[in-house]
C-alpha cells in the first residue's frame, strides 16, 4: 500500500532503523582525536572559504559542507588509501579527508595554477588521482556510474580495493542511480554508496518528491542497505567499514543512507533559511545534532578529552587553514598557456583538433608543465598538434 | 588482397586489439550471447569470455558511465551502442563526463574509451531509428570522431581509435555492414585526422564522410558520363579534421559540394563551408553548396524516405549548379 507523503515524512524521522548504539565504537583515543581534528579542519576550512567567497576571492558556485562533516570523515577514515573516492560538488572537505592538502584545495577554489586541478576545475571539480580522489562532479547523479566503473576495473584486475561514492538525496531520483545500482548488483561490484541525506536538494525536501526512504530503495536491486545517524561519526565509520570489508570480500555493492543536515544555504547565493526551511528548524538541528559537539561531548563524558586538548586541536587546524588561504592567495593565477592543454591526451600528428581562430592565432602556446598522468600538453596551431604520449 | 565485409573488418579490428591488449574489453547490449545486434562481435563471447565481452541491461547512460569510470582508472573499454539513436540517452555521460574530465582534472585523468555503433538511416526504420548524430559529437572539444565508409577504413580507424588515449566516437553505417572491400591483414592503422581522396578529379570536389562516400562515388560516376571530372574527398575523421586535405582539393577544383547524411543547421557541412570561406575564399569559383537530409524527421513511407535522404542525383544536380551548367 502506498504511503502518503505525510507518513513518509514522519516515517523518516521516527523510523525504527538499525542504528548502532551511540558509542565510541571501541575506537582508540588516538583514532577518535583524529576524527575530531579532521571534522574541525573540515569546518574551519569551509568557514574560510565562505569568507574568501564574500570578498570575491572565490567565484562561481560554491557549496559548503558545514554540518555534514561526520559523513565525510567517518566514511573516508573507514577505507584504505588505495581505495577510490568519488563524489558530487559539495566536496571540499571530502577532498581534504582523502588526502589532498588544504593548500591545493584552497588554491583550486581561488582558481590558481597550484590548485589540485590546476585551476581548471574549481570548487565543484576537485581531483587528485595520486590519492585516489577521483573527483567532484556537478551533474546530479552523473558520477554514480563512474563509481561502478572503478568497481568494474577493480574486479577486472582482481584487486582487493573498493570505491566509496558519495551522493546527495536528490541524486537517488536520477535514472543513472537506478541503472547503476542494478548493474553494480548484477556484477557484484565493490562499491559502497553513501547517500548524504541532508533532507534537501536545493529547496526541495526529499519527502516532497519521493515515496520511500532512501535506504529502502536499494531493496529493488537486492543491495544491502542501512540508515545511520550521519551526525555520528562513529556510526558512519562503523557502517562504512563493515560494508567496505564486505565489498572487499567480493560480496558486492551496498548503500548507506547517512542522515545529516546542511547548516548553510545550498550554495553561497541561498540564504540559510527562508522559503523552504524555517529558522527554527535550522537552529534546532544546529543545537542538537552538531557532529563535532556530539563526538566531543561523548569523549568528554568518558574523560578522553578536556578543554585544553580541544583548544589545541582547534588552534592547530586554524593554523593549517590560515596557511592554506595564504598559500592560495600568493599563488600565481592559471597561466594563459594552459587554456588549450588537457583537452586531449593524444595530440594527433594529423588534422586540426581545435577549430577556433583563437587557438590558431595563439599558435605558439608554450609548453607548460603538466600535472599528473603523462603530463600531455596541447600545442596549438595549424598542423602543430603532436602526439606526445 | 583479400576482401572482407565492413562487419568483418570491424570485428577483426576489435579481436586483434583485444588479443594485443588485455585492458581492452567490449561492453554493450546484445554483444555477447546474441553475437551483437549487427553481429559485429560474432564469436567473441566464446573467444574472450564473459569478463571481456559483457552483455548489459538496456541502460545506455549507466553502462556508458561504467565504461568511462573503467577508462578513468586505466582500462580501455569499447562501448557498443546498438545504434547511436539510443546513445542519445547516454549523451550526458559522453558529453559531460568523457569529454570534460581530463580537462577539469587538470590533465590527471585521461579517458581512453571507444563508443561505437551505427548511425544514420537504414531502410524505412522511421524517425527514431534513423538519426545521423555526427554533429552532436563533433561539436564537443574533448571528443574525437571518426566515420569509416569502407571496410579498410573501418578496420584501420577502429584500431587507431582503440589505441587512442582520448574518447573516440566511431560512427558506423547501418547499411554498410555487408559492404565488401579489400582490407589489409594484421597491423593496418588509419591515423585519426587523415582524409583520403577516394576518387581523383579536376572539375568539382565532393567532400563527404561516412556512408555518404558511396553516394558521392555514384554521383561522380554519373558525372563522368557527362565528361565532368569530380573528385571525392572522404574526411574519414571529423575531429581531428584534415583541413589541409580540404584546402588542397578546393585549390584543385575551385568548386565544392558538401554531402552529409545529417540535417543542415549547424551540421558538419556548415563548419566545412565556413573553413573554406575563411581560408580559401579566393580559390572559389562558385558558392559552396550542401546536400543534406531534408530538414525534417525521417518519414517511414518509402517514397517520402527517398525524398528525405541525400541521393546521388541531388549531388549531381548540386555539382552542375556549382559548375553553372
Ligand atoms: C542533472 C542536474 N539537474 C539539476 C542540477 C541543479 N542542481 C544542483 S545541486 C542540486 C540539488 C542536489 O541535491 P542533493 O543531491 O541532495 O545534494 P546536496 O546539494 O544536498 O548536497 C540541483 C538540483 C544539476 N546540477 N544537475
Ligand atoms: Mg541534499
XYZ file of C-alpha atoms and ligand atoms in Angstrom:
741
model
C 0.000 0.000 0.000
C 1.342 3.421 -0.914
C 2.350 5.631 1.941
C 1.181 9.202 1.945
C 3.758 11.943 1.886
C 2.998 12.836 5.461
C 3.557 9.334 6.661
C 6.810 9.140 4.740
C 7.940 12.335 6.347
C 7.169 11.143 9.852
C 8.496 7.739 8.874
C 11.814 9.292 8.049
C 12.023 10.944 11.396
C 10.948 8.122 13.620
C 11.676 5.015 11.620
C 12.741 2.021 13.588
C 16.080 1.636 11.902
C 19.125 -0.442 12.547
C 21.245 2.190 14.249
C 24.416 1.290 16.046
C 24.382 2.406 19.661
C 25.667 5.897 20.310
C 29.010 4.675 21.422
C 32.644 5.273 20.751
C 32.710 2.089 18.725
C 35.626 0.628 20.632
C 37.942 3.049 18.840
C 41.183 4.215 20.395
C 41.558 7.689 21.839
C 44.023 8.402 19.100
C 41.542 7.474 16.373
C 38.787 9.500 17.983
C 41.015 12.551 18.344
C 41.904 12.173 14.678
C 38.198 12.135 13.744
C 37.616 15.198 15.857
C 40.528 17.069 14.407
C 39.583 16.194 10.845
C 35.999 17.356 11.388
C 37.291 20.577 12.902
C 39.625 21.063 9.955
C 36.714 20.486 7.570
C 34.628 23.077 9.333
C 37.329 25.723 9.674
C 38.239 25.229 6.037
C 34.660 25.874 4.939
C 34.392 28.921 7.173
C 37.485 30.296 5.494
C 36.049 29.501 2.057
C 32.889 31.354 2.989
C 34.929 34.405 3.962
C 37.031 34.265 0.834
C 33.900 33.978 -1.288
C 32.404 37.033 0.372
C 35.369 39.146 -0.688
C 35.425 37.793 -4.216
C 38.481 35.545 -3.971
C 36.353 32.539 -4.917
C 33.853 32.686 -7.755
C 31.125 30.631 -9.329
C 29.064 28.118 -7.434
C 30.397 27.162 -4.040
C 28.675 24.600 -1.789
C 29.694 24.316 1.837
C 29.828 21.107 3.853
C 29.269 22.626 7.276
C 27.051 20.345 9.379
C 27.864 17.222 7.356
C 31.476 16.701 8.456
C 30.832 13.393 10.222
C 29.838 11.730 6.970
C 32.994 12.558 5.043
C 35.349 11.892 7.937
C 33.646 8.761 9.237
C 33.387 7.206 5.781
C 36.797 8.081 4.392
C 38.563 7.062 7.604
C 36.965 3.631 7.153
C 38.693 2.835 3.866
C 42.292 2.441 2.718
C 44.467 4.984 0.921
C 44.391 2.877 -2.243
C 40.585 2.810 -2.279
C 38.811 5.247 -4.575
C 36.560 8.112 -3.548
C 34.237 9.883 -5.961
C 31.635 12.462 -5.082
C 29.499 15.408 -6.145
C 30.162 19.139 -5.952
C 29.904 19.658 -2.161
C 33.315 18.125 -1.793
C 35.941 20.470 -0.380
C 36.103 18.675 2.950
C 35.973 15.185 1.438
C 38.903 16.059 -0.814
C 40.911 17.035 2.260
C 39.722 13.977 4.186
C 41.041 11.772 1.355
C 44.437 13.375 1.498
C 44.582 16.403 -0.790
C 46.361 19.199 1.044
C 44.194 22.092 2.222
C 46.601 24.319 0.315
C 45.887 22.615 -3.017
C 42.131 22.627 -2.363
C 42.021 26.305 -1.395
C 44.211 27.235 -4.348
C 41.771 25.410 -6.633
C 38.864 27.375 -5.174
C 40.875 30.522 -5.856
C 41.401 29.398 -9.460
C 45.156 29.276 -9.169
C 47.678 27.148 -11.028
C 48.714 25.464 -7.782
C 45.203 24.136 -7.265
C 44.624 20.395 -7.207
C 43.008 20.591 -10.661
C 45.386 23.212 -11.981
C 42.710 25.874 -11.719
C 40.562 24.226 -14.377
C 38.034 22.562 -12.119
C 37.203 24.950 -9.302
C 35.059 24.294 -6.265
C 32.919 21.622 -7.901
C 35.697 19.681 -9.648
C 38.488 18.856 -7.232
C 40.736 15.979 -8.306
C 43.867 14.246 -7.165
C 44.368 10.882 -8.794
C 47.541 10.322 -6.766
C 45.464 9.957 -3.585
C 42.640 8.218 -5.466
C 40.292 11.143 -5.070
C 38.601 10.749 -8.428
C 36.738 13.982 -8.490
C 33.775 16.092 -7.720
C 31.051 16.250 -10.376
C 28.270 18.743 -10.927
C 25.657 16.826 -12.867
C 23.431 15.452 -10.135
C 23.717 11.650 -10.265
C 26.157 11.720 -13.190
C 29.082 10.308 -11.233
C 27.176 7.342 -9.830
C 28.014 5.079 -12.804
C 31.659 6.176 -12.743
C 31.993 4.660 -9.276
C 30.691 1.381 -10.669
C 33.236 1.715 -13.469
C 36.035 1.888 -10.905
C 34.474 -1.127 -9.263
C 34.387 -2.863 -12.622
C 38.101 -2.173 -13.167
C 38.948 -3.387 -9.654
C 37.188 -6.659 -10.360
C 38.628 -6.934 -13.853
C 42.122 -6.748 -12.422
C 41.386 -8.928 -9.442
C 42.360 -6.241 -6.925
C 41.022 -6.001 -3.390
C 40.276 -2.296 -3.460
C 36.872 -0.693 -3.090
C 35.231 2.503 -4.257
C 33.371 4.843 -1.954
C 30.823 7.012 -3.731
C 29.090 9.916 -2.028
C 25.882 11.310 -3.474
C 23.078 13.560 -2.323
C 19.493 12.684 -1.504
C 18.357 14.323 -4.749
C 20.578 12.048 -6.834
C 18.614 8.932 -5.915
C 15.801 10.106 -8.156
C 18.041 10.120 -11.220
C 17.930 7.339 -13.788
C 21.703 6.957 -13.641
C 21.407 5.951 -9.979
C 18.917 3.189 -10.695
C 20.631 1.913 -13.830
C 23.901 1.750 -11.975
C 22.655 0.113 -8.801
C 21.122 -2.605 -10.904
C 24.326 -3.311 -12.819
C 26.505 -2.999 -9.721
C 24.324 -5.641 -8.074
C 24.278 -7.953 -11.091
C 28.064 -7.795 -11.417
C 28.768 -7.647 -7.672
C 30.922 -4.562 -7.968
C 32.926 -3.433 -4.918
C 31.261 -0.073 -4.386
C 29.864 1.456 -1.211
C 27.322 4.162 -1.974
C 26.920 6.705 0.800
C 23.862 8.862 0.282
C 24.168 12.058 2.267
C 20.578 12.751 3.125
C 20.655 16.360 4.256
C 16.912 16.403 3.628
C 17.036 18.856 0.736
C 18.101 19.042 -2.871
C 18.407 22.799 -3.189
C 14.981 23.869 -1.896
C 13.148 20.606 -2.433
C 12.661 18.412 0.593
C 13.328 14.770 -0.222
C 9.958 13.752 1.177
C 8.126 16.082 -1.189
C 9.419 14.253 -4.257
C 9.843 10.663 -3.079
C 7.685 7.939 -1.638
C 10.173 5.624 0.071
C 13.025 6.230 2.470
C 16.335 6.281 0.607
C 17.902 3.155 2.065
C 14.812 1.128 1.169
C 15.235 1.972 -2.482
C 18.316 -0.236 -2.605
C 15.998 -3.181 -1.929
C 14.781 -3.018 -5.537
C 18.247 -4.183 -6.542
C 18.783 -6.615 -3.718
C 21.572 -4.442 -2.389
C 22.084 -4.451 1.368
C 21.475 -1.043 2.858
C 21.090 0.727 6.135
C 20.351 4.156 7.514
C 22.713 5.660 10.038
C 22.853 8.830 12.048
C 25.037 10.903 9.789
C 25.890 13.284 12.618
C 27.530 10.452 14.491
C 30.991 9.982 13.035
C 31.445 6.674 14.818
C 28.195 5.303 13.427
C 29.127 6.320 9.894
C 32.581 4.845 10.327
C 31.258 1.549 11.653
C 28.751 1.142 8.841
C 31.168 2.024 6.061
C 33.893 -0.193 7.469
C 31.544 -3.140 7.564
C 30.241 -2.618 4.028
C 33.693 -1.856 2.623
C 35.024 -5.117 4.021
C 32.059 -6.905 2.550
C 32.840 -5.392 -0.853
C 36.487 -6.335 -0.448
C 35.460 -9.920 0.142
C 33.783 -9.864 -3.271
C 30.241 -9.746 -1.936
C 29.214 -6.709 -3.939
C 27.790 -3.246 -3.534
C 25.923 -1.705 -0.647
C 24.238 1.528 0.242
C 24.268 3.621 3.379
C 21.867 6.444 3.955
C 23.586 8.906 6.259
C 21.040 11.253 7.798
C 22.614 14.608 8.118
C 21.879 18.283 7.780
C 23.420 21.214 5.972
C 23.802 24.297 8.114
C 24.353 26.750 5.303
C 22.341 27.545 2.209
C 22.511 25.242 -0.803
C 25.231 27.420 -2.280
C 26.562 30.836 -1.468
C 23.578 32.571 -3.053
C 20.993 30.702 -0.985
C 20.170 32.043 2.482
C 20.454 29.656 5.430
C 16.697 29.651 5.932
C 13.728 31.222 4.233
C 11.262 29.779 1.795
C 11.903 26.077 2.166
C 13.009 25.683 5.765
C 12.459 27.721 8.875
C 14.911 29.445 11.139
C 13.642 27.281 13.980
C 14.331 24.099 12.076
C 17.899 25.085 11.310
C 18.606 26.286 14.825
C 17.135 23.169 16.310
C 19.401 20.954 14.210
C 22.454 23.004 14.898
C 21.907 22.937 18.626
C 21.020 19.255 18.959
C 22.936 17.403 16.336
C 26.244 19.011 15.661
C 28.709 16.278 14.707
C 31.675 17.942 16.360
C 29.845 18.698 19.597
C 28.427 15.159 19.662
C 31.781 13.452 19.462
C 33.474 15.855 21.788
C 30.840 15.516 24.485
C 30.887 11.769 24.261
C 34.633 11.762 24.626
C 34.439 14.225 27.490
C 31.944 12.053 29.312
C 34.485 9.258 29.497
C 37.431 11.515 30.134
C 39.081 11.175 26.737
C 39.360 14.908 26.092
C 39.497 18.134 28.042
C 39.114 21.778 27.125
C 42.842 22.302 26.719
C 43.169 19.465 24.222
C 40.145 20.738 22.333
C 41.622 24.230 22.166
C 44.936 22.873 20.998
C 43.262 20.905 18.193
C 41.283 23.895 17.101
C 44.336 26.154 17.095
C 46.221 23.616 15.076
C 43.600 23.335 12.344
C 43.042 27.083 12.261
C 46.726 27.498 11.527
C 46.526 24.935 8.730
C 43.581 26.751 7.183
C 45.194 30.177 7.533
C 48.265 28.801 5.817
C 46.108 27.365 3.012
C 44.454 30.724 2.415
C 47.798 32.493 2.437
C 49.230 29.949 0.026
C 46.251 30.225 -2.332
C 46.329 33.972 -2.297
C 50.041 34.087 -3.042
C 49.831 31.508 -5.820
C 50.064 32.574 -9.454
C 46.870 32.689 -11.469
C 46.494 29.989 -14.080
C 48.851 30.593 -16.993
C 47.107 31.549 -20.246
C 49.123 28.816 -21.950
C 47.000 26.325 -20.027
C 43.798 27.231 -21.840
C 44.297 24.595 -24.523
C 46.148 21.972 -22.526
C 44.455 18.818 -21.215
C 41.613 18.840 -23.693
C 43.176 15.829 -25.400
C 45.811 13.452 -24.138
C 46.804 12.039 -27.535
C 47.645 15.083 -29.591
C 47.296 13.857 -33.123
C 50.006 14.392 -35.643
C 47.413 14.899 -38.323
C 44.498 17.223 -38.698
C 43.113 20.048 -36.633
C 41.811 19.259 -33.155
C 40.726 22.762 -32.214
C 38.532 24.638 -34.640
C 38.592 28.152 -33.274
C 40.680 31.014 -34.589
C 41.895 31.970 -31.142
C 43.862 28.796 -30.771
C 45.300 29.128 -34.239
C 46.438 32.704 -33.748
C 47.834 31.844 -30.340
C 49.724 29.129 -32.163
C 52.797 29.299 -30.029
C 51.105 28.112 -26.889
C 54.062 27.483 -24.671
C 54.885 24.078 -23.361
C 53.937 24.415 -19.738
C 54.495 21.692 -17.218
C 51.536 19.368 -16.875
C 50.382 17.644 -13.747
C 49.573 14.039 -13.440
C 49.427 11.165 -15.842
C 51.656 11.602 -18.809
C 51.587 15.387 -18.476
C 50.179 15.566 -22.015
C 50.302 19.122 -23.238
C 48.484 20.567 -26.203
C 50.487 22.632 -28.586
C 48.045 24.646 -30.584
C 48.281 25.815 -34.128
C 47.607 24.651 -37.644
C 49.052 21.212 -38.071
C 51.170 21.783 -34.997
C 49.426 19.155 -32.941
C 51.746 16.463 -31.865
C 51.404 13.157 -30.160
C 53.440 13.102 -27.019
C 52.027 10.261 -25.052
C 44.318 -8.562 -51.298
C 41.554 -10.473 -49.533
C 38.093 -8.986 -49.272
C 36.123 -8.582 -46.076
C 32.775 -7.105 -45.288
C 32.663 -3.906 -43.269
C 31.261 -6.023 -40.412
C 34.168 -8.475 -40.598
C 36.655 -5.636 -40.762
C 35.316 -4.100 -37.547
C 35.226 -7.486 -35.917
C 38.815 -8.181 -36.916
C 39.956 -4.814 -35.585
C 38.375 -5.447 -32.189
C 39.596 -9.013 -31.959
C 43.160 -8.056 -32.858
C 43.194 -5.258 -30.299
C 41.686 -7.492 -27.618
C 44.380 -10.068 -28.323
C 47.077 -7.432 -28.207
C 45.966 -5.620 -25.063
C 44.293 -7.260 -22.089
C 42.841 -3.977 -20.897
C 40.563 -3.785 -23.948
C 37.051 -5.164 -23.406
C 33.686 -4.903 -25.143
C 30.506 -3.890 -23.347
C 27.013 -3.227 -24.643
C 23.562 -4.549 -25.366
C 23.489 -7.987 -27.015
C 27.244 -8.078 -27.675
C 27.742 -11.486 -26.050
C 25.244 -14.323 -26.225
C 23.383 -12.769 -29.151
C 26.673 -12.110 -31.032
C 25.885 -8.419 -31.445
C 22.731 -6.784 -32.796
C 24.575 -6.457 -36.123
C 26.811 -9.473 -35.472
C 29.998 -7.452 -35.287
C 31.033 -9.408 -32.181
C 30.122 -12.829 -33.531
C 32.015 -15.497 -31.590
C 33.590 -13.020 -29.170
C 31.960 -14.416 -26.056
C 33.394 -17.873 -26.709
C 36.741 -16.473 -27.646
C 37.251 -13.889 -24.898
C 34.844 -14.903 -22.149
C 32.186 -13.006 -20.201
C 34.695 -10.831 -18.367
C 35.706 -9.154 -21.618
C 32.508 -9.434 -23.638
C 29.836 -8.005 -21.421
C 26.108 -8.091 -22.028
C 24.402 -5.163 -20.334
C 20.817 -4.361 -19.482
C 19.127 -1.654 -21.557
C 20.731 1.161 -19.595
C 22.670 3.319 -22.045
C 23.554 6.109 -19.644
C 24.529 3.615 -16.982
C 26.851 1.394 -18.981
C 28.368 4.317 -20.850
C 29.225 5.776 -17.444
C 30.562 2.480 -16.144
C 32.788 2.272 -19.203
C 34.025 5.807 -18.629
C 34.788 5.006 -14.998
C 36.747 1.920 -16.038
C 38.673 4.007 -18.564
C 39.454 6.618 -15.908
C 41.407 4.028 -13.982
C 43.246 2.600 -16.948
C 41.116 0.045 -18.793
C 40.330 0.576 -22.465
C 36.629 -0.147 -22.938
C 34.833 -0.419 -26.255
C 31.231 0.549 -25.622
C 28.908 -0.669 -28.353
C 25.630 1.145 -28.816
C 23.063 -0.923 -30.643
C 22.622 2.250 -32.666
C 23.576 5.833 -31.926
C 19.907 6.752 -31.741
C 19.964 5.078 -28.338
C 23.235 6.695 -27.362
C 21.248 9.897 -27.080
C 20.300 8.567 -23.652
C 23.991 8.459 -22.809
C 24.838 11.931 -24.080
C 25.182 13.191 -20.526
C 27.909 10.676 -19.842
C 29.671 11.176 -23.155
C 29.496 14.957 -23.311
C 29.577 15.876 -19.628
C 31.928 13.252 -18.291
C 34.024 11.674 -21.049
C 34.630 14.942 -22.868
C 35.388 17.081 -19.833
C 37.007 15.104 -17.054
C 40.536 15.178 -18.465
C 40.268 18.948 -18.653
C 38.504 19.504 -15.332
C 41.109 17.385 -13.582
C 43.909 19.479 -14.991
C 45.191 16.588 -17.083
C 45.273 13.922 -14.392
C 42.712 11.526 -15.763
C 42.738 10.651 -19.466
C 39.800 8.594 -20.737
C 40.806 6.032 -23.360
C 37.394 4.798 -24.434
C 35.680 3.984 -27.725
C 31.958 4.440 -28.279
C 30.909 2.675 -31.441
C 27.840 1.602 -33.364
C 25.789 2.511 -36.396
C 24.447 5.967 -37.091
C 22.130 7.360 -39.736
C 19.289 5.936 -41.728
C 18.873 2.363 -42.919
C 15.659 1.484 -44.747
C 12.210 2.550 -43.538
C 13.092 2.498 -39.850
C 11.328 5.852 -39.362
C 12.291 8.862 -37.326
C 13.560 7.375 -34.066
C 15.898 4.860 -35.703
C 17.352 6.986 -38.487
C 19.221 9.907 -36.984
C 22.683 10.922 -38.124
C 24.356 12.202 -34.987
C 27.787 13.401 -36.166
C 27.148 16.984 -35.228
C 26.324 16.207 -31.607
C 29.758 14.715 -31.014
C 31.990 16.783 -33.290
C 30.696 19.869 -31.520
C 32.407 18.953 -28.241
C 36.089 19.533 -27.594
C 37.438 16.563 -25.671
C 35.849 14.041 -28.057
C 37.290 12.664 -31.276
C 35.015 11.430 -34.054
C 35.691 9.075 -36.945
C 33.311 7.917 -39.666
C 34.644 4.958 -41.647
C 32.939 4.489 -45.014
C 34.773 1.407 -46.308
C 35.877 -1.930 -44.823
C 39.552 -0.938 -44.916
C 38.865 2.329 -43.129
C 36.600 0.534 -40.666
C 39.454 -1.678 -39.592
C 42.128 0.980 -39.648
C 40.166 3.692 -37.900
C 38.749 1.401 -35.232
C 42.213 0.124 -34.373
C 43.508 3.686 -34.175
C 40.531 4.652 -32.014
C 41.115 1.812 -29.568
C 44.771 2.813 -29.187
C 43.987 6.485 -28.740
C 44.082 7.844 -25.183
C 41.009 10.050 -25.624
C 37.311 9.267 -26.001
C 36.696 8.387 -29.644
C 33.241 8.076 -31.168
C 33.261 5.641 -34.080
C 30.200 6.192 -36.251
C 29.462 3.220 -38.445
C 26.825 2.902 -41.133
C 23.943 0.528 -40.612
C 23.754 -0.107 -44.350
C 27.491 -0.632 -44.649
C 27.892 -3.815 -42.621
C 27.532 -6.043 -45.677
C 29.633 -3.894 -47.996
C 32.748 -5.719 -49.186
C 36.169 -4.353 -49.854
C 39.857 -5.081 -49.701
C 41.228 -4.994 -46.171
C 44.901 -5.390 -45.285
C 45.703 -8.176 -42.849
C 47.206 -7.561 -39.432
C 48.610 -4.201 -38.469
C 46.531 -1.805 -40.547
C 46.054 1.556 -38.858
C 44.394 4.600 -40.359
C 45.575 7.523 -38.253
C 42.933 9.916 -36.970
C 42.774 13.180 -38.853
C 43.827 11.948 -42.278
C 41.309 12.351 -45.094
C 41.517 10.299 -48.263
C 40.768 11.119 -51.853
C 38.514 8.234 -52.844
C 38.356 9.349 -56.474
C 40.596 11.828 -58.233
C 39.003 14.597 -60.252
C 39.624 18.113 -61.502
C 36.316 19.919 -62.142
C 34.469 19.778 -58.855
C 35.078 18.404 -55.344
C 32.501 16.380 -53.466
C 33.589 16.392 -49.853
C 31.850 13.960 -47.547
C 32.236 11.417 -44.758
C 30.954 8.037 -43.638
C 28.342 6.139 -45.562
C 27.806 9.061 -47.944
C 31.156 8.252 -49.570
C 29.287 5.664 -51.610
C 26.639 8.160 -52.709
C 29.393 10.580 -53.670
C 31.141 7.906 -55.736
C 27.892 7.083 -57.543
C 27.389 10.754 -58.301
C 30.952 11.073 -59.565
C 30.432 8.088 -61.864
C 27.311 9.681 -63.326
C 29.067 12.995 -63.780
C 31.885 11.233 -65.608
C 29.393 10.176 -68.265
C 28.873 13.901 -68.885
C 32.629 14.409 -69.119
C 32.731 16.061 -65.708
C 35.606 15.017 -63.531
C 34.554 15.010 -59.879
C 36.948 14.460 -57.016
C 35.607 12.662 -53.934
C 37.302 13.567 -50.676
C 36.385 11.350 -47.726
C 37.188 13.148 -44.484
C 37.147 9.854 -42.527
C 37.754 11.746 -39.322
C 35.690 14.757 -38.246
C 37.766 15.675 -35.207
C 40.687 15.931 -35.728
C 39.798 17.410 -39.093
C 42.130 17.229 -42.073
C 41.842 20.869 -43.081
C 44.896 20.628 -45.320
C 43.181 17.999 -47.464
C 40.085 20.181 -47.743
C 42.105 23.202 -48.806
C 44.071 21.104 -51.272
C 41.012 19.831 -53.110
C 39.443 23.296 -53.104
C 42.584 24.718 -54.682
C 42.489 21.958 -57.266
C 38.859 22.226 -58.462
C 37.695 25.610 -57.138
C 34.171 24.208 -56.760
C 32.775 22.290 -53.812
C 29.698 20.339 -52.807
C 29.497 19.048 -49.240
C 27.458 15.898 -48.830
C 26.275 14.624 -45.474
C 23.559 12.478 -44.015
C 22.579 14.814 -41.194
C 20.473 17.946 -41.077
C 21.821 21.240 -42.385
C 21.571 23.679 -39.455
C 24.860 23.622 -37.564
C 25.739 20.428 -39.417
C 29.243 19.238 -40.183
C 28.977 20.785 -43.641
C 28.229 24.179 -42.148
C 31.615 24.149 -40.461
C 33.406 22.892 -43.566
C 31.838 25.668 -45.624
C 32.973 28.143 -43.013
C 36.539 26.905 -43.112
C 36.565 27.124 -46.895
C 35.216 30.682 -46.997
C 37.623 31.719 -44.273
C 40.764 30.096 -45.576
C 40.236 29.583 -49.315
C 37.881 32.381 -50.310
C 40.000 33.401 -53.275
C 40.120 29.860 -54.614
C 36.365 29.606 -55.077
C 34.680 29.999 -58.448
C 31.207 29.377 -57.041
C 29.440 29.312 -53.674
C 29.799 26.013 -51.830
C 26.579 24.002 -51.831
C 25.453 21.364 -49.387
C 23.426 18.238 -49.908
C 21.905 17.035 -46.629
C 18.949 15.132 -45.281
C 15.714 17.075 -45.724
C 15.237 19.236 -42.649
C 12.519 17.006 -41.218
C 12.387 13.893 -39.003
C 12.861 10.806 -41.166
C 9.488 9.646 -42.552
C 8.552 5.968 -42.788
C 6.829 5.832 -46.191
C 9.274 4.535 -48.761
C 8.727 7.327 -51.240
C 8.950 10.027 -48.576
C 12.072 8.471 -47.110
C 13.720 8.534 -50.508
C 12.849 12.181 -50.839
C 14.340 12.950 -47.442
C 17.668 11.204 -47.931
C 20.548 12.687 -49.852
C 20.770 10.935 -53.219
C 23.360 10.653 -55.968
C 21.016 12.631 -58.208
C 20.868 15.526 -55.764
C 24.649 15.513 -55.593
C 24.864 15.526 -59.389
C 22.433 18.443 -59.511
C 24.441 20.364 -56.917
C 27.658 19.738 -58.840
C 26.047 21.021 -62.011
C 24.976 24.147 -60.179
C 28.428 24.952 -58.843
C 29.689 24.349 -62.397
C 26.992 26.754 -63.675
C 25.763 24.112 -66.076
C 21.238 16.934 -13.663
C 21.167 18.143 -12.816
N 19.973 18.733 -12.585
C 19.904 19.836 -11.806
C 21.045 20.376 -11.273
C 20.956 21.623 -10.396
N 21.281 21.247 -9.006
C 22.489 21.472 -8.496
S 22.627 20.901 -6.949
C 21.046 20.346 -6.924
C 20.489 19.676 -5.700
C 21.127 18.387 -5.429
O 20.815 17.982 -4.138
P 21.471 16.748 -3.415
O 21.773 15.693 -4.404
O 20.581 16.392 -2.288
O 22.869 17.302 -2.875
P 23.143 18.458 -1.824
O 23.201 19.739 -2.598
O 22.072 18.441 -0.832
O 24.484 18.152 -1.258
C 20.428 20.630 -8.119
C 19.036 20.302 -8.417
C 22.263 19.752 -11.561
N 23.425 20.239 -11.113
N 22.300 18.628 -12.288
Mg 20.632 17.050 -0.343
